[in-house]
Coordinates of C-alpha atoms in Angstrom, one line a residue:
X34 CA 124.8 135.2 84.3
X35 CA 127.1 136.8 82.1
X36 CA 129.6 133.9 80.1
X37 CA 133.1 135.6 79.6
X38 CA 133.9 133.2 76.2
X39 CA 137.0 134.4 74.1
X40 CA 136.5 134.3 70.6
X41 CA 137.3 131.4 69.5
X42 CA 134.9 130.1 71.8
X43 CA 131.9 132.1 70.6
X44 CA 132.1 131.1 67.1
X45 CA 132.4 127.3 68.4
X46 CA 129.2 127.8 70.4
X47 CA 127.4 129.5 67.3
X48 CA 128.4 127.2 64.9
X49 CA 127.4 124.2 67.0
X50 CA 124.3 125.8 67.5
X51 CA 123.5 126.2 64.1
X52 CA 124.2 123.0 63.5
X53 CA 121.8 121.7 66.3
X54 CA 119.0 123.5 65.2
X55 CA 119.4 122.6 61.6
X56 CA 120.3 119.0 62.2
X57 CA 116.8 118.5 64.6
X58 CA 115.2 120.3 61.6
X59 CA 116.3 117.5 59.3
X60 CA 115.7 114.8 62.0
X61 CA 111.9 115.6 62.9
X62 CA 111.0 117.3 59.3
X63 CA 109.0 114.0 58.3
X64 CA 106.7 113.4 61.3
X65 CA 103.8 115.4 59.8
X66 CA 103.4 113.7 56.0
X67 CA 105.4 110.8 55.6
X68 CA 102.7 108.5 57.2
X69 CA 100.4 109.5 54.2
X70 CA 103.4 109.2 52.0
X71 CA 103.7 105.4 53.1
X72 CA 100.0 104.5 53.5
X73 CA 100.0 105.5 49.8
X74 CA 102.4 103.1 48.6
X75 CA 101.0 100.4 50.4
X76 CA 102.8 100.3 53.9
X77 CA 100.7 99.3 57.2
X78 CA 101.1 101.6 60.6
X79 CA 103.6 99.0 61.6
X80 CA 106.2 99.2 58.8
X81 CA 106.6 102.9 59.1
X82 CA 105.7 103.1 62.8
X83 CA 109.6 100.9 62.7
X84 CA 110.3 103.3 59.8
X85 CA 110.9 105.9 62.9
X86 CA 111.5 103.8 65.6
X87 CA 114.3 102.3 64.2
X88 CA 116.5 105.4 64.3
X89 CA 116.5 105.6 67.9
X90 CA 117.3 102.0 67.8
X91 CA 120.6 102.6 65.9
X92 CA 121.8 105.5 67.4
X93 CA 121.5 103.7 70.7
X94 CA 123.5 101.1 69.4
X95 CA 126.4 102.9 67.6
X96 CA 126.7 106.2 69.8
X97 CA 128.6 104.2 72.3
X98 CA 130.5 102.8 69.7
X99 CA 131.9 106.8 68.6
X100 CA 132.3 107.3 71.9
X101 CA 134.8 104.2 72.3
X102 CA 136.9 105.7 69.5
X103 CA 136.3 109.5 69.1
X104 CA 140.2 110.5 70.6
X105 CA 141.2 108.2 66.9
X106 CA 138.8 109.5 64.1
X107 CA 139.2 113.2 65.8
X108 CA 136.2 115.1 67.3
X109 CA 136.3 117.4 64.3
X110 CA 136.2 114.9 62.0
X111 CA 133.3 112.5 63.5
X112 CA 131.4 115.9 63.8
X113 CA 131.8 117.2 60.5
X114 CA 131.2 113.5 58.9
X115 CA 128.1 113.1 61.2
X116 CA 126.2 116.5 59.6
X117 CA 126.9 115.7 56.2
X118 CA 125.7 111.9 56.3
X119 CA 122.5 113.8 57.5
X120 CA 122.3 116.2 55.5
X121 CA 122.6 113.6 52.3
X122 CA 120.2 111.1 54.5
X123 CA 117.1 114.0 54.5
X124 CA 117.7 115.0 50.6
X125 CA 117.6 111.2 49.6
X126 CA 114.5 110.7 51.9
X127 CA 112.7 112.9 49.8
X128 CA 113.5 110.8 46.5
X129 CA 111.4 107.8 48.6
X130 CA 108.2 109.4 46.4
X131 CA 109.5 108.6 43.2
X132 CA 109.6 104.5 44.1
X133 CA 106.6 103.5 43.1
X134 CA 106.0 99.9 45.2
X135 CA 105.7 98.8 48.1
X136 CA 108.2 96.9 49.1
X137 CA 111.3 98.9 47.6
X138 CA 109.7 101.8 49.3
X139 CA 109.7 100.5 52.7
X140 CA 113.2 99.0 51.9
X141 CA 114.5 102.4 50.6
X142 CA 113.0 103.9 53.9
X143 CA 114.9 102.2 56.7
X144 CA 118.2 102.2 54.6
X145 CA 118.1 105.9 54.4
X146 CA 116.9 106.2 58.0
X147 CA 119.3 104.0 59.4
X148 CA 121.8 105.9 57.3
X149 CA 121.0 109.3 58.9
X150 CA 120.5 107.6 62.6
X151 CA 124.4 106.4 61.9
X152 CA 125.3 110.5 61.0
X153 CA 123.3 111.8 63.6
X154 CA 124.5 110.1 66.3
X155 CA 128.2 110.8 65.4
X156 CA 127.3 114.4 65.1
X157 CA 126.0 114.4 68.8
X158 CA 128.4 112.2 70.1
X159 CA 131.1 114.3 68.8
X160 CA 129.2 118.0 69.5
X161 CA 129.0 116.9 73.7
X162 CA 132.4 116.0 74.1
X163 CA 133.9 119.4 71.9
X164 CA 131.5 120.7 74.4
X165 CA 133.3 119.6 77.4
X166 CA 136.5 120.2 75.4
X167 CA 136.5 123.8 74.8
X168 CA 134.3 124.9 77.7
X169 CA 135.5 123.1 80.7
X170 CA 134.7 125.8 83.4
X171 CA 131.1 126.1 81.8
X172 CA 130.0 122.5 81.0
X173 CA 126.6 122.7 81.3
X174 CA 125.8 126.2 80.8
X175 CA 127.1 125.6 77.3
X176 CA 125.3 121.9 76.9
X177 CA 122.2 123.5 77.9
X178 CA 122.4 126.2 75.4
X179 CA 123.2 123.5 72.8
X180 CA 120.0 121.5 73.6
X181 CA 118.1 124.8 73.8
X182 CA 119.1 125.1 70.2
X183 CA 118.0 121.4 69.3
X184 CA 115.1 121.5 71.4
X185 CA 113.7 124.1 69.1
X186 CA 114.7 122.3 65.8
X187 CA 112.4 119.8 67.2
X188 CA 109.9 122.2 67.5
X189 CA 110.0 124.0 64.1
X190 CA 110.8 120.7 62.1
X191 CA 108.1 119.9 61.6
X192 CA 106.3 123.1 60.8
X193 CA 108.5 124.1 58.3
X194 CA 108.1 120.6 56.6
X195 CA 104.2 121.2 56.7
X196 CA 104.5 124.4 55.0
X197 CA 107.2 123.3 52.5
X198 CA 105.0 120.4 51.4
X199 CA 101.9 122.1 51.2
X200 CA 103.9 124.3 49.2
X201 CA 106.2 121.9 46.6
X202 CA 104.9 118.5 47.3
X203 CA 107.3 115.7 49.5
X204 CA 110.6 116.4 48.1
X205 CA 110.1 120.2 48.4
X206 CA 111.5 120.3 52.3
X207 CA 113.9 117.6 52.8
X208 CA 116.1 118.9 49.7
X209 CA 115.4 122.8 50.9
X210 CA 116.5 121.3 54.4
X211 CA 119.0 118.8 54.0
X212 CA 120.8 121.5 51.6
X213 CA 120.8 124.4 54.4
X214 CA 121.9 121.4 57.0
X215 CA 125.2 120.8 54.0
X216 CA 125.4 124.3 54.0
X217 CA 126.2 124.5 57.8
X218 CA 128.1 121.4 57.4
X219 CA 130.8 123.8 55.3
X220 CA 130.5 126.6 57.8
X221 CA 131.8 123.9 60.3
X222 CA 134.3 122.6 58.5
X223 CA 135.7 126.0 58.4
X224 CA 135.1 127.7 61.6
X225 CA 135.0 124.8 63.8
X226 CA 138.6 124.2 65.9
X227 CA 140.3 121.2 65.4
X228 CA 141.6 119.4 68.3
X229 CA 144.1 117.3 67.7
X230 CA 144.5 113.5 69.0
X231 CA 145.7 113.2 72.5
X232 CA 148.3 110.3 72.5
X233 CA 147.6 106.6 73.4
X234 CA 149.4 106.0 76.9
X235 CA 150.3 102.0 76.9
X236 CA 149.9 102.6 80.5
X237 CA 146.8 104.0 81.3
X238 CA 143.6 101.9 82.0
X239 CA 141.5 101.3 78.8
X240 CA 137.9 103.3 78.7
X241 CA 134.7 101.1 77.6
X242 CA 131.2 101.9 78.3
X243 CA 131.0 99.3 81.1
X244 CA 134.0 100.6 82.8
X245 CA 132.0 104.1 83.4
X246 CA 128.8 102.2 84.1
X247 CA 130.3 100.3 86.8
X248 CA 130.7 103.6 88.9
X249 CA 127.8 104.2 90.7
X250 CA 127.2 107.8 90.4
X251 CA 127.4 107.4 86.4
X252 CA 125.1 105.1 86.6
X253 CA 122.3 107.1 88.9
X254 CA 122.5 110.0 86.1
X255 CA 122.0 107.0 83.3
X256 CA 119.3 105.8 85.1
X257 CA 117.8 109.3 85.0
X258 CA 118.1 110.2 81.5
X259 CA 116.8 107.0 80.4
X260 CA 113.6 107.8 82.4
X261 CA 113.2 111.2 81.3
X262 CA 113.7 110.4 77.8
X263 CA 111.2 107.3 78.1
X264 CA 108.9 110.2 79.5
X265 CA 109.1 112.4 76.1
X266 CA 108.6 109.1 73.9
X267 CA 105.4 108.3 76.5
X268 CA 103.5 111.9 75.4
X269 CA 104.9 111.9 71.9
X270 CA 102.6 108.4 71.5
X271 CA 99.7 109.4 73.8
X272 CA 99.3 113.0 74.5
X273 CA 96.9 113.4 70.6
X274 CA 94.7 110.8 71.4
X275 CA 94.1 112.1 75.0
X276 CA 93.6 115.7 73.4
X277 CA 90.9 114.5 71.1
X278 CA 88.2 114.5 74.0
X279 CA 88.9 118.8 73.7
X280 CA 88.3 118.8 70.1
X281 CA 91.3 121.3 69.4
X282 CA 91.7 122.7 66.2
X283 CA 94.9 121.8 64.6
X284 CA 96.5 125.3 65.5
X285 CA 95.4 124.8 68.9
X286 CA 96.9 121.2 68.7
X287 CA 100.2 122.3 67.3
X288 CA 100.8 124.8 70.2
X289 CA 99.9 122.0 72.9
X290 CA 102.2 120.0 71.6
X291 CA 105.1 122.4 71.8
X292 CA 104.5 123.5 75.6
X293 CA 106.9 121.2 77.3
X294 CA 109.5 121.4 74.3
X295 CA 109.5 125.3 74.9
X296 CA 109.7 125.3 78.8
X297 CA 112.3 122.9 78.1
X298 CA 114.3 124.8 75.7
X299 CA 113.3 127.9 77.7
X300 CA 115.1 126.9 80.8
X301 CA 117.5 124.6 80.0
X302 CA 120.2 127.4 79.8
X303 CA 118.9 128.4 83.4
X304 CA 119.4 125.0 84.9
X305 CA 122.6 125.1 82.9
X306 CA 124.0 128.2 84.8
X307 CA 122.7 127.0 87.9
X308 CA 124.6 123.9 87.6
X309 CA 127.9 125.3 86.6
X310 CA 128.1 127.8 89.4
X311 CA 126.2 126.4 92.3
X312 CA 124.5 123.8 92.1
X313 CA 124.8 120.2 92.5
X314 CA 124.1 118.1 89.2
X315 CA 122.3 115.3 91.2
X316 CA 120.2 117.6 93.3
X317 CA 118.7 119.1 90.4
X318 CA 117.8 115.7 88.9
X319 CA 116.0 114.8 91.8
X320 CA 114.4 118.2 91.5
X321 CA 114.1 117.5 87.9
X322 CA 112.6 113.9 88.5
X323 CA 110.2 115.3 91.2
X324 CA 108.8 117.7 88.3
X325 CA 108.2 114.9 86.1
X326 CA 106.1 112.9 88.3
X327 CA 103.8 116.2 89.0
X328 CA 103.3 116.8 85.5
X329 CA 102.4 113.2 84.8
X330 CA 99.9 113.2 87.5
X331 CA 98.4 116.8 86.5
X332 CA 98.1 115.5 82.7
X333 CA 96.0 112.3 83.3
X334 CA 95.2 113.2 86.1
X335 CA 96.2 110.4 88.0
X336 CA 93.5 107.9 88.6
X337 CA 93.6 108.5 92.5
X338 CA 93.0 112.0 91.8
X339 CA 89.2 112.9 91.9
X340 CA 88.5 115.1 89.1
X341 CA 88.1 115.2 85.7
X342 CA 90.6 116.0 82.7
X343 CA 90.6 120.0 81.7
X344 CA 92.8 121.2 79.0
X345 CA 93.9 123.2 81.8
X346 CA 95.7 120.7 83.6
X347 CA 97.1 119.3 80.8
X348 CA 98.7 122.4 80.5
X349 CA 100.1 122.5 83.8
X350 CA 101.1 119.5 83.5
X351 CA 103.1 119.8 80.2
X352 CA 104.8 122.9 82.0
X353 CA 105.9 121.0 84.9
X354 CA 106.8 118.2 82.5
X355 CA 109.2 120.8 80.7
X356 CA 110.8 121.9 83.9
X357 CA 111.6 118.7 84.6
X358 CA 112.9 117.0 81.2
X359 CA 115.4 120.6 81.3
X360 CA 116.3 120.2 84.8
X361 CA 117.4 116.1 84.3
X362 CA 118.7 115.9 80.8
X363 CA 121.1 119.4 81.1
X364 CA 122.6 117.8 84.7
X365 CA 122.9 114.7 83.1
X366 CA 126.2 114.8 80.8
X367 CA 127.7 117.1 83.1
X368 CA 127.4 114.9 86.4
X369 CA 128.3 111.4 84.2
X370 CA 131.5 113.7 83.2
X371 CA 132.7 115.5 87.1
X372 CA 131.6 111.5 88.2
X373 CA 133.7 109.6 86.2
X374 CA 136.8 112.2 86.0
X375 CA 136.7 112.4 89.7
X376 CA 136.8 108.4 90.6
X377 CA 139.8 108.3 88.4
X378 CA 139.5 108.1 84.7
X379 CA 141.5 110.7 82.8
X380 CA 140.1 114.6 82.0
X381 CA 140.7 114.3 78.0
X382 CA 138.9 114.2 75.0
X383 CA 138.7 110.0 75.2
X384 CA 136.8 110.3 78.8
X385 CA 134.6 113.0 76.9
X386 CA 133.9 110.7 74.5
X387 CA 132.8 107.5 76.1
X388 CA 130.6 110.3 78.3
X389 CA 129.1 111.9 75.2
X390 CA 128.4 108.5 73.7
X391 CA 126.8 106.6 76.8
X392 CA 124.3 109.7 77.3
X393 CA 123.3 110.2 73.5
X394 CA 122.8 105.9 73.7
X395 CA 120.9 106.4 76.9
X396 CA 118.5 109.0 75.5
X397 CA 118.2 107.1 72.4
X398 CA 117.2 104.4 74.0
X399 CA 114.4 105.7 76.4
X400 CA 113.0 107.3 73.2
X401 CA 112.8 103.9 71.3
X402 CA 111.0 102.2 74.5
X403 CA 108.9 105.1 75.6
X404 CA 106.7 105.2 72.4
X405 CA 106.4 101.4 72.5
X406 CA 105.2 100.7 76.0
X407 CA 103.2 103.6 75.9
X408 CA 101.0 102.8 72.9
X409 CA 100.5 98.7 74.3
X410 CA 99.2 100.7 77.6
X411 CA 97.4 103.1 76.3
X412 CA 95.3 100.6 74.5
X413 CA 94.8 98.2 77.7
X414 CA 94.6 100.9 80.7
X415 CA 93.4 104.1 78.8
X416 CA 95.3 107.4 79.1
X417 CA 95.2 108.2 82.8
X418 CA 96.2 104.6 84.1
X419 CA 99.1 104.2 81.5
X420 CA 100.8 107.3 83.0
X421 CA 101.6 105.2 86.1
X422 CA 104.2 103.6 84.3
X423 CA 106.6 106.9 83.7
X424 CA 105.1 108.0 87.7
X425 CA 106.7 105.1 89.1
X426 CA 109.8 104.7 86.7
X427 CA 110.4 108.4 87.4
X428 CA 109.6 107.9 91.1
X429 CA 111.7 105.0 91.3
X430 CA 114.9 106.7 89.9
X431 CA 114.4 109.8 91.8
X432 CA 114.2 108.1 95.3
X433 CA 117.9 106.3 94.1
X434 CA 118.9 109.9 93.3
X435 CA 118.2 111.2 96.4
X436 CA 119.4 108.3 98.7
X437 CA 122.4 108.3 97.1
X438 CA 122.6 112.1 97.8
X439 CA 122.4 111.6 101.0
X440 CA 125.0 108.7 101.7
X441 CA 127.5 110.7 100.0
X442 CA 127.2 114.0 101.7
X443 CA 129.0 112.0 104.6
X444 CA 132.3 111.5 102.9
X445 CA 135.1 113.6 101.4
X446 CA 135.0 116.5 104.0
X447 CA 138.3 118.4 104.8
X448 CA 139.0 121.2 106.4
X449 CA 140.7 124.6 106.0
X450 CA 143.9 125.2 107.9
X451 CA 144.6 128.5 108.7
X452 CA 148.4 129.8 108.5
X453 CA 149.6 129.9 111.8
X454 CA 147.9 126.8 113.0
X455 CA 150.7 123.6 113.3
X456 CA 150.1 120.7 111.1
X457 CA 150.8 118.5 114.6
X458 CA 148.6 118.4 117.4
X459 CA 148.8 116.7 121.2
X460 CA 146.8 113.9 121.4
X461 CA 144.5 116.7 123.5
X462 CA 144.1 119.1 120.2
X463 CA 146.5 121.4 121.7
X464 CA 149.3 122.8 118.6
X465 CA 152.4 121.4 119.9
X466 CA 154.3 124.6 118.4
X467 CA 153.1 127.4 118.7
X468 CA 155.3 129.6 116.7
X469 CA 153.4 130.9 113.5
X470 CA 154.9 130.0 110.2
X471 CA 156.1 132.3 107.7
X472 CA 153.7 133.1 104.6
X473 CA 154.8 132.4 101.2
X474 CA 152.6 130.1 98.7
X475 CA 151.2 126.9 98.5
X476 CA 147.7 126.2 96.8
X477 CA 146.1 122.5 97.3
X478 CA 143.3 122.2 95.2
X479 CA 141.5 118.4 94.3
X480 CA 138.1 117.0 93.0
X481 CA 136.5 115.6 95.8
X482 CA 133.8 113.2 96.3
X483 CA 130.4 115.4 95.3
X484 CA 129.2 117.0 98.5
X485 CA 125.8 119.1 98.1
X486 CA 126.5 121.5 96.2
X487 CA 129.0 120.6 94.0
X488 CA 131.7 118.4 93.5
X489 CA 134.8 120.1 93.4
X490 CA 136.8 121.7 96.1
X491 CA 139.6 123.4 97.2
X492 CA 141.7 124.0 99.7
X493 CA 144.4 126.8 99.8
X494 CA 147.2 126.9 102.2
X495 CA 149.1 130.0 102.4
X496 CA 152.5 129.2 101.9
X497 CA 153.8 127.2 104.2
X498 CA 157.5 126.5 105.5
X499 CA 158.6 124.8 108.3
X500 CA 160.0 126.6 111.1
X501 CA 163.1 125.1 113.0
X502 CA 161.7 124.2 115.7
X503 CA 158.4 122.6 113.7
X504 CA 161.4 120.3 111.7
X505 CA 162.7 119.3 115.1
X506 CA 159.1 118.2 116.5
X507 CA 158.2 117.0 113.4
X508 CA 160.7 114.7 113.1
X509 CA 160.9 113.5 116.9
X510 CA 157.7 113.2 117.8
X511 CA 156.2 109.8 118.2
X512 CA 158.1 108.4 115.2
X513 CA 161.3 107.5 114.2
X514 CA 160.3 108.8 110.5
X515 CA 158.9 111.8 112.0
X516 CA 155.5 113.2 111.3
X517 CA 156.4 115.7 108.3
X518 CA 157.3 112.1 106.4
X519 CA 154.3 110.3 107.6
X520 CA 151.9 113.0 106.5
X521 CA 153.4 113.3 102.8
X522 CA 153.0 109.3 102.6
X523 CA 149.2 109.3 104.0
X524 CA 148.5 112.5 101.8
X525 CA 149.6 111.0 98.9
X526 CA 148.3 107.2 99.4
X527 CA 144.7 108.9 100.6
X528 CA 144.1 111.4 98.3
X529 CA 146.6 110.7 95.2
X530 CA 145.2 107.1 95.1
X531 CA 142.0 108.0 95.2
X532 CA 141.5 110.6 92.6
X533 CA 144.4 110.4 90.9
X534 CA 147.4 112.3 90.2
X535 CA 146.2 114.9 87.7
X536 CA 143.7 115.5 91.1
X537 CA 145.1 117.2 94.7
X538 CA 148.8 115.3 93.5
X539 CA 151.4 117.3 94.6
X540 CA 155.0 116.6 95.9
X541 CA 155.8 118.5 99.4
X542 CA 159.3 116.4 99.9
X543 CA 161.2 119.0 97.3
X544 CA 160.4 122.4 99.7
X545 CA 161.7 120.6 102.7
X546 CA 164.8 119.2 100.9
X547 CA 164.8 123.0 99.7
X548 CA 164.8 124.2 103.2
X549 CA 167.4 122.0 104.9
X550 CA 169.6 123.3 101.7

């Protein structure tokens, strides 16, 4: 499992994964004491129950947005801009203390949320597609190690704000926070490579959001993020009134409630690896979806399931629950990314960028519509019944994922020809020449259609030049073109056409006008 990363890409990777970590710091800081803040200035559950939602809500909006026209502002730039607009965001929310009424609070509160949704989404959008950018042979190894790195600025967000306001009061951790988040902003700005913008070609087919959508193997792995996301929102909202039955102490609460985030961040690097050297990315999300819909029906347990709740099984089930969330979300970005390059958009930074956006959007939204469905459930079903809702979702997207496995194992198979056998066969199979062609070098390599356990293949031919007597049957038999013509053209029209020229294109014509020379 050992990553063989030059230099530059090391720093890149550490940098980004400070920035991660500090950046979900700054995000999830808040959770534990700003409901007190706001009760205490007037504000109902609803008003700062939007407070947070609405930052999901934004970043689901605008991520595609950065996506559309990252290759223009500069992946550097959005990046950089995107950590400092949170970093100001977290130190102004803990000014919100010094308003003193209600209604300027609550104002005051969803600006400067809205505000840091806007830098936080650029930052992410940006971070995936310098991801994909500087580590193109180890995309997900490298994603996963990235969300390993926000997975635990989730976790330790909010302890470190608990401690820091028990300590100084409510300003005490966003500025102590939001300044170390500026500080890292700096490193970045110094360390992090700059990658300059790719030019516009007037030619080539313009990118949108939709445009990826409309290919169906983008739109399975959507389908599954959105799910598993809506699954993390679904616990966030539910899983401390279902604890209460246990009563946990809050230590004992606190370390419940990390379980799935650390088997998540645990083994997302491990999926990662898994992905990037063997593994088909939509074989482990229907692996990944298949874990989800255990854990949901371990934590309940599900009401067809005759026996009672344990804080046991909840514990397997939150296991299971990380297994899956780290299987899903790290094959994810890279499967939206091999899909879409290998149906024919371009492999550059303004492919990576509508890929980056459309799966931090997708994310965001699950996590805005999870918490809100699950709470309405939970209130009319109870606990056990409203986990039905993510087992069928889940379900639902993971029986997709695996029947759309399976109808594309049958095409894009090709074959391996060996050096001495001829490219033109009898109608019986029989070589029509036998004579064995000279070896010199010619390598054929092409993204094919995702077969099952990964999507790209390759086919090397060792060098191959045509014999006299193979230009004479080539060029006689059954066509007045001759068969050495026909095979460029239905080489080129099959597999140029289809996966375009930057994939498998190669011109044969040259080495036989070579030859005849």
């Amino acid at each position: 499992m050992a990553l063989k990363f030059t230099r530059r890409q090391w720093l890149t990777l550490m940098i980004m994964g400070l920035a991660d970590f500090c950046n979900a710091v700054c995000v999830s800081l808040q959770a534990p004491f700003f409901p007190a803040e706001a009760e205490s200035k007037g504000a109902t559950a609803t008003e700062y129950g939007l407070v947070f939602g609405i930052f999901e809500l934004i970043v689901f909006i605008i991520s595609p947005i950065y996506g559309q026209y990252l290759n223009r502002l500069g992946p550097k730039v959005l990046f950089n801009s995107g950590i400092f607009t949170t970093g100001t965001a977290a130190i102004l929310f803990g000014l919100l203390d010094r308003i003193p009424n209600h209604l300027p609070f609550i104002t005051a509160a969803f600006t400067i949320r809205i505000v840091e949704a806007l830098g936080n989404a650029a930052f992410l959008t940006a971070s995936f597609a310098i991801i994909a950018k500087e580590f193109p042979d180890n995309v997900a190894t490298t994603f996963a190690s990235l969300e390993t790195c926000f997975g635990l600025g989730l976790i330790v967000g909010p302890m470190v704000g608990g401690v820091l306001y028990d300590a100084g009061g409510y300003y005490l951790p966003f500025v102590v926070l939001g300044s170390a988040l500026f500080i890292t902003a700096i490193l970045t700005l110094c360390i992090l490579p700059k990658h300059p913008n790719e030019p516009y070609e007037e030619n080539s087919k313009s990118l949108s959001m939709w445009s990826v959508l409309k290919i169906p193997g983008v739109l399975v792995s959507t389908l599954a993020i959105c799910a598993t996301s809506a699954s993390i929102g679904f616990l966030s909202a539910t899983l401390e009134p279902h604890l209460r039955q246990f009563n946990l102490s809050p230590v004992i609460l606190g370390v419940v409630f990390v379980i799935n985030g650390g088997v998540y961040a645990a083994s997302a690097p491990v999926f990662g690896w898994m992905v990037d050297k063997f593994l088909n990315p939509k074989v482990c999300s229907g692996i990944g979806c298949a874990m989800i819909v255990t854990g949901f029906m371990i934590v309940g347990p599900a009401p067809f399931i005759p026996v009672d709740t344990t804080l046991k099984l909840v514990i397997v089930g939150l296991v299971f629950h990380g297994f899956g969330i780290a299987a899903v979300l790290v094959s994810g970005f890279t499967d939206s990314l091999r899909t879409a390059i290998s149906n024919g958009m371009q492999d550059n930074i303004e492919t990576y960028g509508i890929i980056s956006g459309l799966w931090t959007s997708t994310f965001a939204f699950g996590a805005f519509v999870g918490p809100s469905v699950s709470g309405l459930l939970y209130d009319v079903l109870g606990f056990r019944l409203a986990t039905m809702f993510i087992v069928a979702l889940v379900a639902i997207v993971g029986v997709v994922i695996w029947f759309f496995i399976m109808c594309d194992r049958t095409k894009g198979q090709y074959k391996k020809l060996d050096s001495t056998e001829s490219l033109v066969k009898s109608t019986d199979g029989r070589s029509i020449d036998g004579s064995a062609s000279s070896s010199s070098s010619l390598d054929i390599s092409f993204r094919n259609k995702t077969g099952f356990l990964g999507s790209q293949h390759s086919i090397s031919i060792e060098s191959w030049r045509p014999s006299p007597n193979s230009l004479i049957i080539s060029n006689s038999y059954n066509s007045k073109q001759g068969h050495w013509a026909r095979s460029v053209t239905e080489l080129e029209t099959s597999n140029v056409a289809q996966y375009g020229p930057q994939y498998g294109s190669f011109d044969a014509r040259p080495a036989f006008h070579d030859t005849m020379s």
